[in-house]
GROMACS .gro file of C-alpha atoms in nm:
model
  332
    1MET     CA    1  -0.001  -0.005   0.015
    2SER     CA    2   0.110   0.360  -0.053
    3TYR     CA    3   0.112   0.713   0.086
    4LEU     CA    4   0.061   0.996  -0.115
    5TYR     CA    5   0.244   1.336   0.015
    6VAL     CA    6   0.127   1.649  -0.159
    7CYS     CA    7   0.280   1.982  -0.050
    8GLU     CA    8   0.312   2.171  -0.401
    9GLN     CA    9   0.079   2.484  -0.313
   10GLY     CA   10  -0.194   2.492  -0.580
   11ALA     CA   11  -0.200   2.155  -0.677
   12VAL     CA   12  -0.528   1.952  -0.738
   13ILE     CA   13  -0.589   1.631  -0.653
   14GLY     CA   14  -0.881   1.424  -0.861
   15CYS     CA   15  -0.971   1.088  -0.957
   16GLU     CA   16  -1.014   0.936  -1.304
   17ALA     CA   17  -1.040   0.588  -1.445
   18ASN     CA   18  -0.961   0.417  -1.123
   19ARG     CA   19  -0.635   0.629  -1.071
   20PHE     CA   20  -0.571   0.920  -0.801
   21GLN     CA   21  -0.421   1.192  -1.003
   22VAL     CA   22  -0.228   1.518  -0.865
   23ARG     CA   23  -0.225   1.797  -1.116
   24TYR     CA   24   0.064   2.090  -1.051
   25LYS     CA   25   0.045   2.424  -1.129
   26ASP     CA   26   0.344   2.388  -1.386
   27GLY     CA   27   0.122   2.122  -1.580
   28MET     CA   28   0.292   1.818  -1.434
   29LEU     CA   29   0.086   1.511  -1.387
   30LYS     CA   30   0.142   1.239  -1.096
   31SER     CA   31  -0.077   0.956  -1.122
   32VAL     CA   32  -0.133   0.664  -0.847
   33PRO     CA   33  -0.350   0.343  -0.869
   34GLY     CA   34  -0.644   0.353  -0.634
   35GLU     CA   35  -0.565  -0.025  -0.540
   36THR     CA   36  -0.252   0.057  -0.372
   37LEU     CA   37  -0.338   0.392  -0.214
   38GLU     CA   38  -0.394   0.415   0.173
   39VAL     CA   39  -0.346   0.764   0.273
   40ILE     CA   40  -0.319   1.103   0.146
   41GLU     CA   41  -0.143   1.362   0.304
   42ILE     CA   42  -0.212   1.734   0.217
   43PHE     CA   43   0.011   2.034   0.306
   44GLY     CA   44  -0.119   2.374   0.283
   45LYS     CA   45  -0.337   2.525  -0.013
   46VAL     CA   46  -0.412   2.184  -0.211
   47GLN     CA   47  -0.720   2.119  -0.382
   48LEU     CA   48  -0.928   1.788  -0.336
   49THR     CA   49  -1.222   1.770  -0.615
   50THR     CA   50  -1.551   1.628  -0.486
   51GLN     CA   51  -1.518   1.325  -0.701
   52CYS     CA   52  -1.200   1.250  -0.535
   53MET     CA   53  -1.308   1.273  -0.177
   54THR     CA   54  -1.614   1.037  -0.266
   55GLU     CA   55  -1.387   0.796  -0.420
   56CYS     CA   56  -1.164   0.834  -0.087
   57LEU     CA   57  -1.468   0.760   0.154
   58LYS     CA   58  -1.590   0.455  -0.060
   59ARG     CA   59  -1.264   0.305  -0.078
   60GLY     CA   60  -1.159   0.400   0.285
   61ILE     CA   61  -0.867   0.600   0.190
   62THR     CA   62  -0.786   0.871   0.461
   63VAL     CA   63  -0.707   1.223   0.371
   64LEU     CA   64  -0.492   1.437   0.625
   65PHE     CA   65  -0.480   1.798   0.624
   66TYR     CA   66  -0.180   2.006   0.734
   67SER     CA   67  -0.068   2.359   0.719
   68SER     CA   68   0.226   2.429   0.451
   69ASN     CA   69   0.431   2.404   0.753
   70GLY     CA   70   0.304   2.066   0.880
   71ALA     CA   71   0.059   2.181   1.163
   72TYR     CA   72  -0.200   1.912   1.191
   73TYR     CA   73  -0.561   2.057   1.091
   74GLY     CA   74  -0.794   1.728   1.070
   75ARG     CA   75  -0.896   1.443   0.878
   76LEU     CA   76  -1.146   1.313   0.608
   77ILE     CA   77  -1.224   0.930   0.705
   78SER     CA   78  -1.501   0.708   0.650
   79THR     CA   79  -1.748   0.568   0.914
   80ASN     CA   80  -1.642   0.193   0.828
   81HIS     CA   81  -1.440   0.160   1.119
   82VAL     CA   82  -1.661   0.240   1.428
   83ASN     CA   83  -1.689  -0.026   1.686
   84VAL     CA   84  -1.887   0.072   1.971
   85ALA     CA   85  -1.846  -0.204   2.221
   86ARG     CA   86  -1.458  -0.137   2.173
   87GLN     CA   87  -1.499   0.223   2.264
   88ARG     CA   88  -1.741   0.157   2.583
   89SER     CA   89  -1.456  -0.080   2.681
   90GLN     CA   90  -1.198   0.211   2.634
   91ALA     CA   91  -1.421   0.464   2.826
   92ALA     CA   92  -1.457   0.245   3.133
   93LEU     CA   93  -1.095   0.172   3.189
   94LYS     CA   94  -0.965   0.156   3.564
   95GLU     CA   95  -0.702   0.394   3.710
   96GLU     CA   96  -0.511   0.082   3.781
   97PHE     CA   97  -0.491  -0.025   3.421
   98LYS     CA   98  -0.398   0.333   3.297
   99ALA     CA   99  -0.118   0.344   3.550
  100GLY     CA  100   0.020  -0.026   3.446
  101LEU     CA  101   0.007   0.083   3.075
  102ALA     CA  102   0.185   0.407   3.133
  103ARG     CA  103   0.454   0.259   3.334
  104ARG     CA  104   0.524   0.009   3.049
  105ILE     CA  105   0.525   0.290   2.761
  106ILE     CA  106   0.723   0.538   2.967
  107ARG     CA  107   0.996   0.294   3.053
  108ALA     CA  108   1.022   0.200   2.695
  109LYS     CA  109   1.026   0.559   2.583
  110ILE     CA  110   1.324   0.629   2.834
  111ARG     CA  111   1.520   0.328   2.730
  112ASN     CA  112   1.482   0.395   2.376
  113GLN     CA  113   1.602   0.777   2.430
  114THR     CA  114   1.917   0.606   2.601
  115VAL     CA  115   1.957   0.420   2.289
  116ILE     CA  116   1.955   0.718   2.068
  117LEU     CA  117   2.204   0.903   2.302
  118ARG     CA  118   2.438   0.633   2.306
  119ARG     CA  119   2.422   0.560   1.912
  120TYR     CA  120   2.521   0.925   1.822
  121ALA     CA  121   2.759   0.942   2.103
  122ARG     CA  122   2.983   0.658   1.981
  123LYS     CA  123   3.298   0.885   1.961
  124GLN     CA  124   3.233   1.051   2.281
  125ALA     CA  125   3.046   0.793   2.504
  126ALA     CA  126   3.145   0.898   2.825
  127ALA     CA  127   3.004   1.223   2.769
  128VAL     CA  128   2.650   1.074   2.793
  129GLU     CA  129   2.681   0.810   3.042
  130GLY     CA  130   2.602   1.037   3.354
  131THR     CA  131   2.280   1.125   3.139
  132VAL     CA  132   2.203   0.791   3.069
  133SER     CA  133   2.211   0.662   3.421
  134GLU     CA  134   2.009   0.936   3.534
  135MET     CA  135   1.734   0.851   3.276
  136LEU     CA  136   1.758   0.488   3.385
  137ARG     CA  137   1.734   0.570   3.767
  138LEU     CA  138   1.399   0.751   3.666
  139ALA     CA  139   1.294   0.447   3.475
  140GLU     CA  140   1.348   0.242   3.784
  141LYS     CA  141   1.118   0.479   3.986
  142LEU     CA  142   0.839   0.386   3.765
  143ASP     CA  143   0.772   0.053   3.925
  144TRP     CA  144   0.732   0.235   4.250
  145THR     CA  145   0.407   0.430   4.172
  146GLY     CA  146   0.070   0.377   4.077
  147ASP     CA  147   0.002   0.728   4.019
  148THR     CA  148  -0.024   0.803   3.613
  149GLU     CA  149   0.033   1.201   3.683
  150LYS     CA  150   0.356   1.076   3.910
  151ILE     CA  151   0.457   0.847   3.592
  152MET     CA  152   0.413   1.143   3.370
  153GLY     CA  153   0.639   1.363   3.606
  154TYR     CA  154   0.904   1.112   3.574
  155GLU     CA  155   0.868   1.106   3.193
  156GLY     CA  156   0.918   1.494   3.178
  157MET     CA  157   1.227   1.489   3.391
  158ALA     CA  158   1.383   1.200   3.164
  159ALA     CA  159   1.301   1.428   2.853
  160ARG     CA  160   1.459   1.752   2.973
  161VAL     CA  161   1.781   1.561   3.049
  162TYR     CA  162   1.793   1.382   2.743
  163PHE     CA  163   1.731   1.669   2.524
  164ALA     CA  164   1.984   1.867   2.682
  165ALA     CA  165   2.246   1.568   2.623
  166LEU     CA  166   2.104   1.565   2.273
  167GLY     CA  167   2.209   1.916   2.218
  168GLY     CA  168   2.596   1.830   2.222
  169LEU     CA  169   2.546   1.563   1.981
  170VAL     CA  170   2.350   1.760   1.703
  171ASP     CA  171   2.626   1.871   1.451
  172ARG     CA  172   2.752   2.227   1.524
  173GLU     CA  173   2.628   2.386   1.220
  174PHE     CA  174   2.272   2.370   1.397
  175CYS     CA  175   2.243   2.501   1.711
  176PHE     CA  176   2.009   2.312   1.951
  177LYS     CA  177   1.953   2.393   2.321
  178GLY     CA  178   1.640   2.209   2.425
  179ARG     CA  179   1.314   2.157   2.312
  180SER     CA  180   1.103   2.433   2.182
  181LYS     CA  181   0.766   2.368   2.051
  182ARG     CA  182   0.520   2.677   1.953
  183PRO     CA  183   0.714   2.780   1.764
  184PRO     CA  184   1.024   2.555   1.694
  185LYS     CA  185   1.334   2.807   1.757
  186ASP     CA  186   1.597   2.631   1.545
  187PRO     CA  187   1.641   2.358   1.271
  188PHE     CA  188   1.631   2.056   1.495
  189ASN     CA  189   1.298   2.170   1.697
  190SER     CA  190   1.162   2.227   1.329
  191LEU     CA  191   1.258   1.876   1.213
  192ILE     CA  192   1.118   1.688   1.513
  193SER     CA  193   0.795   1.908   1.542
  194LEU     CA  194   0.709   1.832   1.186
  195GLY     CA  195   0.791   1.476   1.237
  196TYR     CA  196   0.593   1.418   1.564
  197SER     CA  197   0.299   1.599   1.353
  198ILE     CA  198   0.292   1.334   1.098
  199LEU     CA  199   0.352   1.055   1.347
  200MET     CA  200   0.059   1.172   1.534
  201GLY     CA  201  -0.145   1.140   1.223
  202GLU     CA  202  -0.005   0.809   1.133
  203ILE     CA  203  -0.090   0.676   1.467
  204TYR     CA  204  -0.439   0.883   1.512
  205GLY     CA  205  -0.536   0.666   1.164
  206LYS     CA  206  -0.443   0.343   1.300
  207LEU     CA  207  -0.636   0.382   1.638
  208GLU     CA  208  -0.966   0.478   1.427
  209GLY     CA  209  -0.897   0.226   1.209
  210LYS     CA  210  -0.923  -0.053   1.480
  211GLY     CA  211  -1.235   0.098   1.614
  212LEU     CA  212  -1.065   0.296   1.905
  213ASN     CA  213  -1.139   0.643   2.032
  214PRO     CA  214  -0.824   0.866   1.949
  215TYR     CA  215  -0.985   1.114   2.220
  216PHE     CA  216  -1.010   0.909   2.529
  217GLY     CA  217  -0.643   0.914   2.685
  218VAL     CA  218  -0.464   0.697   2.926
  219LEU     CA  219  -0.129   0.862   2.969
  220HIS     CA  220  -0.179   1.221   2.925
  221LYS     CA  221  -0.469   1.413   3.078
  222ASP     CA  222  -0.759   1.465   2.805
  223ARG     CA  223  -0.743   1.811   2.658
  224GLU     CA  224  -1.056   1.942   2.439
  225LYS     CA  225  -1.005   1.890   2.056
  226HIS     CA  226  -0.668   1.687   2.109
  227PRO     CA  227  -0.649   1.313   2.021
  228THR     CA  228  -0.496   1.225   2.360
  229LEU     CA  229  -0.461   0.847   2.326
  230ALA     CA  230  -0.258   0.913   1.964
  231SER     CA  231  -0.021   1.136   2.187
  232ASP     CA  232  -0.004   0.844   2.453
  233LEU     CA  233   0.093   0.577   2.178
  234MET     CA  234   0.344   0.828   2.027
  235GLU     CA  235   0.569   0.829   2.335
  236GLU     CA  236   0.736   0.513   2.266
  237TRP     CA  237   0.807   0.602   1.911
  238ARG     CA  238   0.931   0.990   1.909
  239ALA     CA  239   1.327   0.892   1.965
  240VAL     CA  240   1.281   0.565   1.724
  241LEU     CA  241   1.114   0.745   1.423
  242VAL     CA  242   1.123   1.108   1.442
  243ASP     CA  243   1.442   1.201   1.679
  244SER     CA  244   1.663   0.958   1.490
  245THR     CA  245   1.575   1.067   1.143
  246ALA     CA  246   1.637   1.431   1.235
  247MET     CA  247   1.986   1.318   1.385
  248SER     CA  248   2.062   1.119   1.089
  249ILE     CA  249   1.982   1.425   0.843
  250LEU     CA  250   2.149   1.687   1.014
  251ASN     CA  251   2.469   1.496   1.143
  252GLY     CA  252   2.484   1.334   0.796
  253HIS     CA  253   2.475   1.688   0.625
  254GLU     CA  254   2.199   1.600   0.416
  255LEU     CA  255   2.029   1.963   0.497
  256HIS     CA  256   2.211   2.275   0.575
  257ARG     CA  257   2.143   2.625   0.750
  258GLU     CA  258   2.018   2.741   0.407
  259ASP     CA  259   1.734   2.503   0.387
  260PHE     CA  260   1.565   2.664   0.674
  261PHE     CA  261   1.423   3.021   0.728
  262ARG     CA  262   1.267   3.231   1.006
  263ASP     CA  263   0.928   3.331   0.963
  264GLU     CA  264   0.920   3.684   1.059
  265GLU     CA  265   0.562   3.690   1.200
  266THR     CA  266   0.589   3.382   1.414
  267GLY     CA  267   0.960   3.364   1.488
  268ALA     CA  268   0.936   2.980   1.367
  269VAL     CA  269   1.228   2.831   1.196
  270LEU     CA  270   1.082   2.653   0.905
  271LEU     CA  271   1.204   2.433   0.614
  272VAL     CA  272   1.213   2.564   0.263
  273LYS     CA  273   1.021   2.378   0.013
  274ASP     CA  274   1.272   2.137  -0.147
  275ALA     CA  275   1.426   2.064   0.201
  276PHE     CA  276   1.044   1.984   0.329
  277LYS     CA  277   0.971   1.739   0.050
  278GLU     CA  278   1.332   1.577   0.140
  279TYR     CA  279   1.247   1.545   0.491
  280LEU     CA  280   0.909   1.392   0.411
  281ARG     CA  281   1.085   1.137   0.177
  282LYS     CA  282   1.325   1.064   0.470
  283LEU     CA  283   1.061   0.961   0.708
  284GLU     CA  284   0.874   0.769   0.457
  285ALA     CA  285   1.187   0.587   0.399
  286LYS     CA  286   1.210   0.529   0.791
  287LEU     CA  287   0.859   0.410   0.826
  288HIS     CA  288   0.940   0.136   0.537
  289THR     CA  289   1.256   0.006   0.687
  290ASP     CA  290   1.241  -0.354   0.815
  291MET     CA  291   1.343  -0.425   1.176
  292LYS     CA  292   1.307  -0.711   1.447
  293TYR     CA  293   1.250  -0.482   1.763
  294LEU     CA  294   0.907  -0.611   1.841
  295SER     CA  295   0.929  -0.881   2.127
  296TYR     CA  296   0.599  -1.066   2.028
  297VAL     CA  297   0.680  -1.141   1.666
  298ASP     CA  298   0.978  -1.365   1.532
  299TYR     CA  299   0.977  -1.211   1.176
  300ARG     CA  300   1.082  -0.875   1.036
  301VAL     CA  301   0.839  -0.598   0.980
  302ASN     CA  302   0.878  -0.224   0.874
  303PHE     CA  303   0.819   0.042   1.126
  304ARG     CA  304   0.468   0.133   0.948
  305SER     CA  305   0.332  -0.222   0.995
  306ALA     CA  306   0.497  -0.246   1.350
  307LEU     CA  307   0.270   0.087   1.440
  308ASP     CA  308  -0.048  -0.111   1.339
  309LEU     CA  309   0.053  -0.430   1.511
  310GLN     CA  310   0.102  -0.195   1.847
  311VAL     CA  311  -0.256  -0.068   1.797
  312ASP     CA  312  -0.375  -0.417   1.765
  313ARG     CA  313  -0.195  -0.486   2.114
  314LEU     CA  314  -0.330  -0.208   2.252
  315ALA     CA  315  -0.695  -0.299   2.153
  316LYS     CA  316  -0.653  -0.650   2.317
  317ALA     CA  317  -0.521  -0.504   2.628
  318ILE     CA  318  -0.824  -0.287   2.650
  319GLU     CA  319  -1.037  -0.569   2.600
  320SER     CA  320  -0.888  -0.781   2.836
  321GLU     CA  321  -0.817  -0.499   3.100
  322ASN     CA  322  -0.499  -0.635   3.111
  323PRO     CA  323  -0.196  -0.378   3.058
  324ASP     CA  324   0.063  -0.677   3.052
  325LEU     CA  325  -0.080  -0.772   2.688
  326TYR     CA  326   0.084  -0.421   2.554
  327GLN     CA  327   0.442  -0.475   2.473
  328PRO     CA  328   0.619  -0.145   2.384
  329ILE     CA  329   0.879  -0.138   2.071
  330CYS     CA  330   1.253  -0.143   2.252
  331ILE     CA  331   1.531  -0.063   2.000
  332ARG     CA  332   1.886  -0.200   2.050
   0.00000   0.00000   0.00000
């Protein structure tokens, strides 16, 4: 199955003769067979014809809408996925289940972050060992609390020391001194903010596809108009998929300072058009990469398939009211 990303401003997406077609302002035409298309991701001022929207709803093709810089707006999706019984179980989860799931996910997140630190500090391993030890001590504390709020407090502490240490590993061409979200104030924050937004859209769609409600959270506190459960499930994947891709691109000199600009109105550091496309291409390549990091399968799967398998595991854990059925991804 394929994903179609369209970020050329003024492009029009239509459907003709069983194929989805993107017509660009310069006259260029891109065509994708309807049978292979799973998701369309639209960035900025891109038009979708009524015929195309109808065909997407018939085929169950999800359309995601973002701003031209990657801020998530919403999605077009059919109602074929709705599973009322599963959502009733989800809404009735006990605090004990939520805390158990939170411990498993946050422990995996912290350990994955330490792997990323060690991976990119090979020539200066001693520089991050103090941070890694501190993060692992925080992970051990998770076993001693059944309070989800405290668990997320430990997650926040680990994240702060993680990003502080990561700043010393990013190529010196790019100044990164810690996490800044709205707006992203440097190239690294720009890359991971965009990556997290795209990852959120991926997980949101997979949750809905399995009949779960993306707005009924477990780890984070529910917020109006925010898909909290998608945020929850993102935690174990942030370093694995997005942080690692950003580090690879910047430290591999695939992007340079001139590939970013500062928006005068908001102060946000953003990608220029060609660099934006290149980053989407790199993220898509990462999602298609095969691996064997899931403990419950003995064969290789790509990261996108692994996301789907993890949502399956979450659904089973919810229906069984047993958080131990959920096994987060742990990289090595």
